Coordinates of C-alpha atoms and ligand atoms in Angstrom, one line a residue:
M1 CA 14.9 -68.4 -4.2
I2 CA 12.7 -66.5 -6.7
L3 CA 10.4 -69.0 -8.4
S4 CA 8.9 -66.5 -10.9
N5 CA 9.5 -62.9 -11.7
F6 CA 6.9 -62.2 -14.4
I7 CA 6.6 -58.7 -15.7
A8 CA 3.7 -57.3 -17.9
N9 CA 5.2 -54.3 -19.7
Q10 CA 2.9 -51.3 -20.5
T11 CA 3.7 -50.1 -24.0
V12 CA 0.6 -47.9 -24.0
H13 CA 2.7 -44.9 -22.6
E14 CA 5.3 -44.8 -25.4
K15 CA 3.4 -42.4 -27.7
Y16 CA 2.9 -39.9 -24.8
G17 CA 6.6 -39.5 -24.0
G18 CA 6.1 -40.6 -20.4
V19 CA 4.0 -42.7 -18.0
V20 CA 0.3 -41.5 -18.0
P21 CA -0.9 -42.3 -14.5
E22 CA -4.6 -43.0 -15.4
L23 CA -3.5 -45.4 -18.2
A24 CA -1.1 -47.1 -15.9
S25 CA -3.8 -47.9 -13.3
R26 CA -6.2 -49.1 -16.0
A27 CA -3.5 -51.5 -17.4
H28 CA -2.8 -52.7 -13.8
M29 CA -6.5 -53.6 -13.4
Q30 CA -6.4 -55.6 -16.6
N31 CA -3.1 -57.3 -15.9
I32 CA -3.2 -58.2 -12.3
V33 CA -5.2 -61.4 -12.4
P34 CA -3.5 -62.9 -15.4
V35 CA -0.1 -61.9 -14.1
V36 CA -0.7 -63.6 -10.8
D37 CA -1.9 -66.7 -12.7
V38 CA 1.2 -66.8 -14.8
A39 CA 3.4 -66.3 -11.8
L40 CA 1.8 -69.2 -9.9
K41 CA 2.1 -71.5 -13.0
E42 CA 5.7 -70.6 -13.6
A43 CA 6.5 -71.2 -9.9
G44 CA 4.5 -74.5 -9.9
V45 CA 2.6 -73.6 -6.7
E46 CA -1.1 -73.3 -5.8
L47 CA -2.4 -70.1 -4.3
Q48 CA -3.2 -72.0 -1.1
D49 CA 0.5 -73.0 -0.8
V50 CA 1.9 -69.4 -0.4
D51 CA 2.9 -68.4 3.2
A52 CA 2.1 -64.7 2.9
I53 CA 1.1 -61.9 0.5
A54 CA 3.6 -59.1 0.0
F55 CA 2.7 -56.0 -2.0
T56 CA 4.2 -52.5 -2.8
Q57 CA 2.6 -50.1 -0.5
A58 CA 4.6 -46.9 -1.4
P59 CA 5.9 -44.8 -3.0
G60 CA 4.7 -44.5 -6.6
L61 CA 1.7 -43.7 -8.7
I62 CA -1.3 -43.8 -6.3
G63 CA -3.8 -45.4 -8.8
S64 CA -1.4 -48.3 -9.6
L65 CA -0.5 -48.8 -5.9
L66 CA -4.2 -48.9 -4.9
V67 CA -4.9 -51.6 -7.5
G68 CA -2.0 -53.8 -6.1
G69 CA -2.9 -53.0 -2.5
Q70 CA -6.6 -53.8 -2.8
F71 CA -5.8 -57.0 -4.7
A72 CA -3.2 -58.1 -2.0
K73 CA -5.7 -57.4 0.8
S74 CA -8.4 -59.4 -1.0
L75 CA -6.0 -62.4 -1.4
S76 CA -4.9 -62.1 2.2
M77 CA -8.4 -62.1 3.5
A78 CA -9.7 -64.9 1.2
L79 CA -6.7 -67.2 1.9
N80 CA -6.3 -66.2 5.5
K81 CA -2.6 -65.5 5.0
P82 CA -0.5 -62.6 6.5
L83 CA -0.3 -59.4 4.6
I84 CA 3.1 -57.7 4.2
A85 CA 3.4 -54.0 3.1
V86 CA 6.7 -53.3 1.3
H87 CA 8.4 -50.0 0.6
H88 CA 9.5 -49.8 -3.0
M89 CA 12.9 -48.3 -2.2
Q90 CA 13.8 -50.9 0.5
A91 CA 12.9 -53.5 -2.1
H92 CA 15.3 -52.1 -4.7
V93 CA 18.1 -52.3 -2.1
L94 CA 17.3 -55.9 -1.1
A95 CA 17.3 -57.0 -4.7
N96 CA 21.0 -57.4 -3.9
L97 CA 20.2 -60.3 -1.5
I98 CA 18.4 -62.4 -4.1
D99 CA 21.4 -64.2 -5.7
E100 CA 24.8 -65.2 -4.6
P101 CA 27.2 -63.6 -3.9
R102 CA 25.5 -61.5 -1.3
P103 CA 26.9 -58.4 0.5
S104 CA 27.6 -58.6 4.2
F105 CA 26.1 -56.1 6.6
P106 CA 26.6 -53.2 6.9
F107 CA 26.6 -52.3 3.3
L108 CA 26.1 -49.2 1.2
C109 CA 23.7 -49.1 -1.7
L110 CA 23.4 -46.5 -4.5
T111 CA 19.8 -46.8 -5.5
V112 CA 19.1 -45.0 -8.8
S113 CA 15.7 -45.1 -10.4
G114 CA 13.3 -43.0 -12.4
G115 CA 11.9 -41.4 -9.2
H116 CA 14.8 -41.7 -6.7
T117 CA 18.5 -41.3 -6.2
Q118 CA 19.8 -42.4 -2.8
I119 CA 22.8 -43.6 -0.9
V120 CA 21.4 -46.1 1.7
L121 CA 23.3 -47.4 4.7
C122 CA 21.9 -50.9 5.3
E123 CA 22.7 -52.5 8.7
A124 CA 20.2 -55.4 8.4
P125 CA 17.4 -56.3 5.9
N126 CA 14.9 -54.3 7.9
K127 CA 17.3 -51.6 9.2
M128 CA 18.3 -49.0 6.6
K129 CA 19.1 -45.3 6.6
V130 CA 19.2 -42.9 3.7
I131 CA 22.4 -40.9 4.1
G132 CA 22.3 -39.0 0.8
E133 CA 19.7 -38.2 -1.9
T134 CA 18.8 -36.0 -4.7
I135 CA 17.6 -32.5 -4.0
D136 CA 15.8 -32.3 -7.3
D137 CA 15.6 -34.7 -10.3
A138 CA 16.4 -38.4 -10.0
A139 CA 19.3 -39.9 -12.1
G140 CA 16.7 -41.8 -14.2
E141 CA 14.9 -38.6 -14.8
A142 CA 18.2 -36.9 -15.9
F143 CA 18.6 -39.7 -18.5
D144 CA 15.0 -39.6 -19.6
K145 CA 14.8 -35.8 -19.9
S146 CA 18.1 -35.6 -21.7
A147 CA 16.9 -38.2 -24.1
K148 CA 13.7 -36.2 -24.7
L149 CA 15.7 -33.1 -25.5
L150 CA 17.5 -35.2 -28.1
G151 CA 14.2 -36.3 -29.6
L152 CA 14.5 -39.9 -28.3
P153 CA 11.4 -41.8 -27.2
Y154 CA 10.5 -42.6 -23.5
P155 CA 12.1 -44.2 -21.5
G156 CA 15.3 -42.7 -23.0
G157 CA 17.8 -44.1 -20.4
P158 CA 18.4 -47.4 -22.2
L159 CA 18.7 -45.5 -25.6
I160 CA 21.3 -43.1 -24.2
D161 CA 23.2 -46.2 -22.9
K162 CA 23.0 -47.8 -26.4
Y163 CA 24.2 -44.8 -28.4
A164 CA 26.9 -43.9 -25.7
K165 CA 28.7 -47.2 -26.5
E166 CA 29.8 -45.7 -29.8
G167 CA 30.6 -42.2 -28.6
N168 CA 33.5 -40.1 -27.1
A169 CA 32.5 -39.4 -23.5
T170 CA 34.9 -36.5 -23.0
R171 CA 34.1 -34.6 -26.1
F172 CA 31.4 -32.4 -24.5
R173 CA 32.1 -31.4 -20.9
F174 CA 28.8 -30.8 -19.0
P175 CA 29.3 -29.2 -15.6
E176 CA 29.3 -31.1 -12.3
P177 CA 27.2 -29.5 -9.6
Q178 CA 28.8 -28.6 -6.3
I179 CA 26.4 -29.9 -3.7
P180 CA 27.5 -30.3 -0.1
G181 CA 27.6 -33.6 1.7
L182 CA 26.2 -36.8 0.1
D183 CA 23.3 -35.2 -1.7
F184 CA 22.9 -35.1 -5.5
S185 CA 21.5 -32.6 -8.0
F186 CA 20.6 -33.2 -11.6
S187 CA 18.5 -30.2 -12.6
G188 CA 21.5 -28.0 -13.6
L189 CA 22.7 -30.7 -15.9
K190 CA 19.4 -30.8 -17.7
T191 CA 19.4 -27.0 -18.1
S192 CA 22.9 -27.0 -19.6
I193 CA 22.0 -29.8 -22.0
L194 CA 19.0 -27.7 -23.1
Y195 CA 21.1 -24.6 -23.7
F196 CA 23.8 -26.7 -25.4
L197 CA 21.3 -28.1 -27.8
Q198 CA 19.5 -24.7 -28.4
N199 CA 23.0 -23.4 -29.4
A200 CA 23.8 -26.5 -31.5
G201 CA 26.8 -27.2 -29.3
T202 CA 28.3 -23.7 -29.3
S203 CA 27.8 -23.0 -25.6
L204 CA 26.7 -24.5 -22.3
V205 CA 25.2 -21.3 -21.1
Y206 CA 22.3 -19.5 -22.8
K207 CA 23.4 -16.8 -25.3
E208 CA 20.8 -15.5 -27.7
E209 CA 23.3 -14.7 -30.4
F210 CA 24.3 -18.4 -30.5
R211 CA 20.7 -19.6 -30.8
A212 CA 20.5 -22.2 -33.7
T213 CA 17.5 -22.8 -36.0
D214 CA 15.5 -26.0 -35.5
E215 CA 17.1 -27.4 -38.6
E216 CA 20.7 -26.6 -37.4
R217 CA 19.9 -28.1 -34.0
K218 CA 18.5 -31.3 -35.6
T219 CA 21.5 -31.7 -37.9
F220 CA 23.9 -31.1 -35.0
I221 CA 22.1 -33.8 -32.9
E222 CA 22.1 -36.3 -35.9
N223 CA 25.8 -35.8 -36.6
N224 CA 26.9 -36.0 -32.9
L225 CA 24.3 -38.2 -31.2
A226 CA 26.8 -40.9 -30.0
D227 CA 29.2 -38.3 -28.5
I228 CA 26.4 -36.3 -26.9
C229 CA 24.9 -39.5 -25.3
A230 CA 28.4 -40.6 -24.1
S231 CA 29.1 -37.2 -22.6
V232 CA 25.8 -36.9 -20.9
Q233 CA 26.1 -40.5 -19.5
H234 CA 29.6 -39.8 -18.4
R235 CA 28.6 -36.8 -16.4
I236 CA 25.6 -38.5 -14.7
V237 CA 27.9 -41.5 -13.8
T238 CA 30.6 -39.3 -12.4
I239 CA 28.1 -37.3 -10.3
L240 CA 26.8 -40.6 -8.9
L241 CA 30.2 -42.2 -8.3
N242 CA 31.9 -39.2 -6.7
K243 CA 29.2 -39.2 -4.0
L244 CA 29.4 -42.9 -3.6
K245 CA 33.2 -42.7 -3.1
K246 CA 32.7 -40.0 -0.5
A247 CA 30.1 -42.1 1.3
A248 CA 32.4 -45.1 1.3
S249 CA 35.4 -43.2 2.6
E250 CA 33.3 -41.4 5.3
T251 CA 31.7 -44.7 6.6
G252 CA 34.7 -47.0 6.0
I253 CA 32.2 -49.5 4.5
K254 CA 33.7 -51.8 1.8
D255 CA 30.6 -53.8 0.7
I256 CA 28.9 -51.6 -1.9
C257 CA 25.8 -52.3 -4.1
L258 CA 23.9 -50.7 -6.9
A259 CA 20.2 -50.9 -7.3
G260 CA 17.2 -49.5 -9.3
G261 CA 16.5 -49.1 -13.0
V262 CA 19.5 -47.0 -13.8
S263 CA 21.8 -49.7 -12.4
A264 CA 21.1 -51.5 -15.7
N265 CA 23.2 -48.7 -17.3
S266 CA 26.4 -50.3 -18.8
G267 CA 28.5 -47.1 -18.2
L268 CA 27.5 -47.0 -14.6
R269 CA 28.1 -50.7 -14.1
S270 CA 31.6 -50.6 -15.6
A271 CA 32.6 -47.3 -13.8
F272 CA 31.3 -48.9 -10.5
E273 CA 33.4 -52.0 -11.0
E274 CA 36.5 -49.9 -11.8
A275 CA 36.0 -47.8 -8.7
G276 CA 35.5 -51.0 -6.7
K277 CA 38.9 -52.3 -7.9
K278 CA 40.6 -49.1 -7.2
H279 CA 39.2 -48.6 -3.7
K280 CA 39.2 -52.3 -2.8
W281 CA 35.4 -52.5 -2.5
N282 CA 33.4 -55.7 -2.7
T283 CA 30.9 -54.7 -5.4
Y284 CA 27.4 -56.2 -6.0
V285 CA 24.9 -55.4 -8.8
P286 CA 21.6 -57.3 -9.1
A287 CA 21.0 -59.4 -12.2
F288 CA 19.3 -57.2 -15.0
Q289 CA 15.8 -58.6 -14.3
Y290 CA 16.1 -57.4 -10.7
C291 CA 17.3 -53.9 -11.5
T292 CA 14.3 -52.3 -13.1
D293 CA 11.0 -52.6 -11.2
N294 CA 10.1 -56.3 -10.6
A295 CA 8.2 -58.7 -8.4
G296 CA 11.3 -60.6 -7.2
M297 CA 12.5 -57.6 -5.1
I298 CA 9.1 -57.2 -3.5
A299 CA 9.2 -61.0 -2.7
I300 CA 12.6 -60.9 -1.1
T301 CA 11.6 -57.9 1.1
G302 CA 8.4 -59.7 2.0
Y303 CA 10.5 -62.7 3.0
Y304 CA 12.7 -60.7 5.4
K305 CA 9.7 -59.0 6.9
F306 CA 8.0 -62.4 7.3
L307 CA 11.0 -63.6 9.2
D308 CA 10.7 -60.6 11.5
G309 CA 6.9 -61.1 11.9
D310 CA 6.4 -57.6 10.4
F311 CA 2.8 -57.9 9.1
S312 CA 0.2 -55.4 8.2
D313 CA -3.5 -55.4 8.9
L314 CA -6.2 -54.6 6.4
S315 CA -6.3 -50.9 7.4
V316 CA -2.9 -50.3 5.8
Q317 CA -3.0 -47.5 3.3
S318 CA -1.2 -47.1 -0.1
T319 CA 0.6 -43.8 -0.3
A320 CA 2.2 -42.0 -3.3
R321 CA 5.0 -40.6 -1.1
A322 CA 6.6 -42.2 1.9
E323 CA 9.7 -41.6 4.0
W324 CA 11.5 -44.5 5.4
Ligands
LIG1 O1 13.6 -48.6 -11.0 P1 12.8 -48.3 -12.2 O2 12.5 -49.5 -13.1 O3 11.5 -47.6 -12.0 C1 11.3 -46.6 -11.0 O4 11.1 -47.0 -9.8 O5 11.5 -45.4 -11.4 O6 13.7 -47.2 -13.0 C2 13.3 -46.7 -14.3 C3 14.4 -45.8 -14.8 C4 14.0 -45.0 -16.0 O7 14.3 -43.6 -15.8 C5 14.9 -45.6 -17.1 O8 15.2 -44.6 -18.1 C6 16.1 -45.9 -16.3 O9 15.6 -46.5 -15.1 N1 16.9 -47.0 -17.0 C7 18.1 -46.7 -17.5 C8 18.6 -47.9 -18.2 N2 17.6 -48.8 -18.0 C9 16.6 -48.2 -17.3 N3 18.9 -45.6 -17.5 C10 20.1 -45.6 -18.1 N4 20.6 -46.7 -18.7 C11 19.9 -47.8 -18.8 N5 20.4 -48.9 -19.4
LIG2 ZN1 11.8 -48.6 -9.0

């Protein structure tokens, strides 16, 4: 059971249109002690009562990972409690095990975040295999970059979701990439949105003669924002679901989960439930607070690693990139 899942948001990045790594690690340094204090208070436990210290070891922004890693090591050393290094992407998947109903093993998980897009085959909490992933941008990046092209602030994913609710998803037909197997690609979509906007909706491919003025482009976006957002979201969702259906039919697995920040998207959630009904899947989506990055998912992964006695020593290194 998760006793506390406190999150300190960093609004400092908003005016830069994306996360600034140096500012992120500074904010981490400032926040980490108060955040741990609040978490202990919310949970009603003393530091001495915890059984182990789990922390995110990889992947991510190295400055932020180092702050968390060093803090976790210090706590582990001071309290003489085991240290557990957690992989961020494994944690997103295991967020599905936090609350009832839980999927049975083996299950498939579509993990969609700002940095990753993966289909994971999960045989046990500590036994997973990535069977498909993006060859370029992540799904969250596709949302955020499209939003940026539309002049929306960072992170744009939730805003596209909001405007899409009022729009016609089939009005603009953005192309679906033809990528073999279970892999994904989103960079082509971003390019066609760029051209589409440069041409104020006239064409999906670049044609100099259709190039609109800045004013025409702005007016086009203003007058059609909901339909553009709905059409972009529709395409991202169909790219994701078509590969997930392929993975389900190839593996014959019926327990299927979503995870990661983009699983908060209402279009993805409803299309996923619909596909589940049609294909007789048992579908699982974590509660909203366990979709975007959170402490609860690191705790549940720490718990399963604890049961397996999978501990780290103080020499464990934080890394920005990590296969698993
Ligand atoms: O998992 P996450 O919190 O952080 C990473 O590990 O990257 O995912 C963040 C991503 C961002 O790209 C954000 O725009 C996207 O999740 N996101 C959404 C929604 N909520 C968050 N994308 C679309 N619709 C949403 N409602
Ligand atoms: Zn994440």
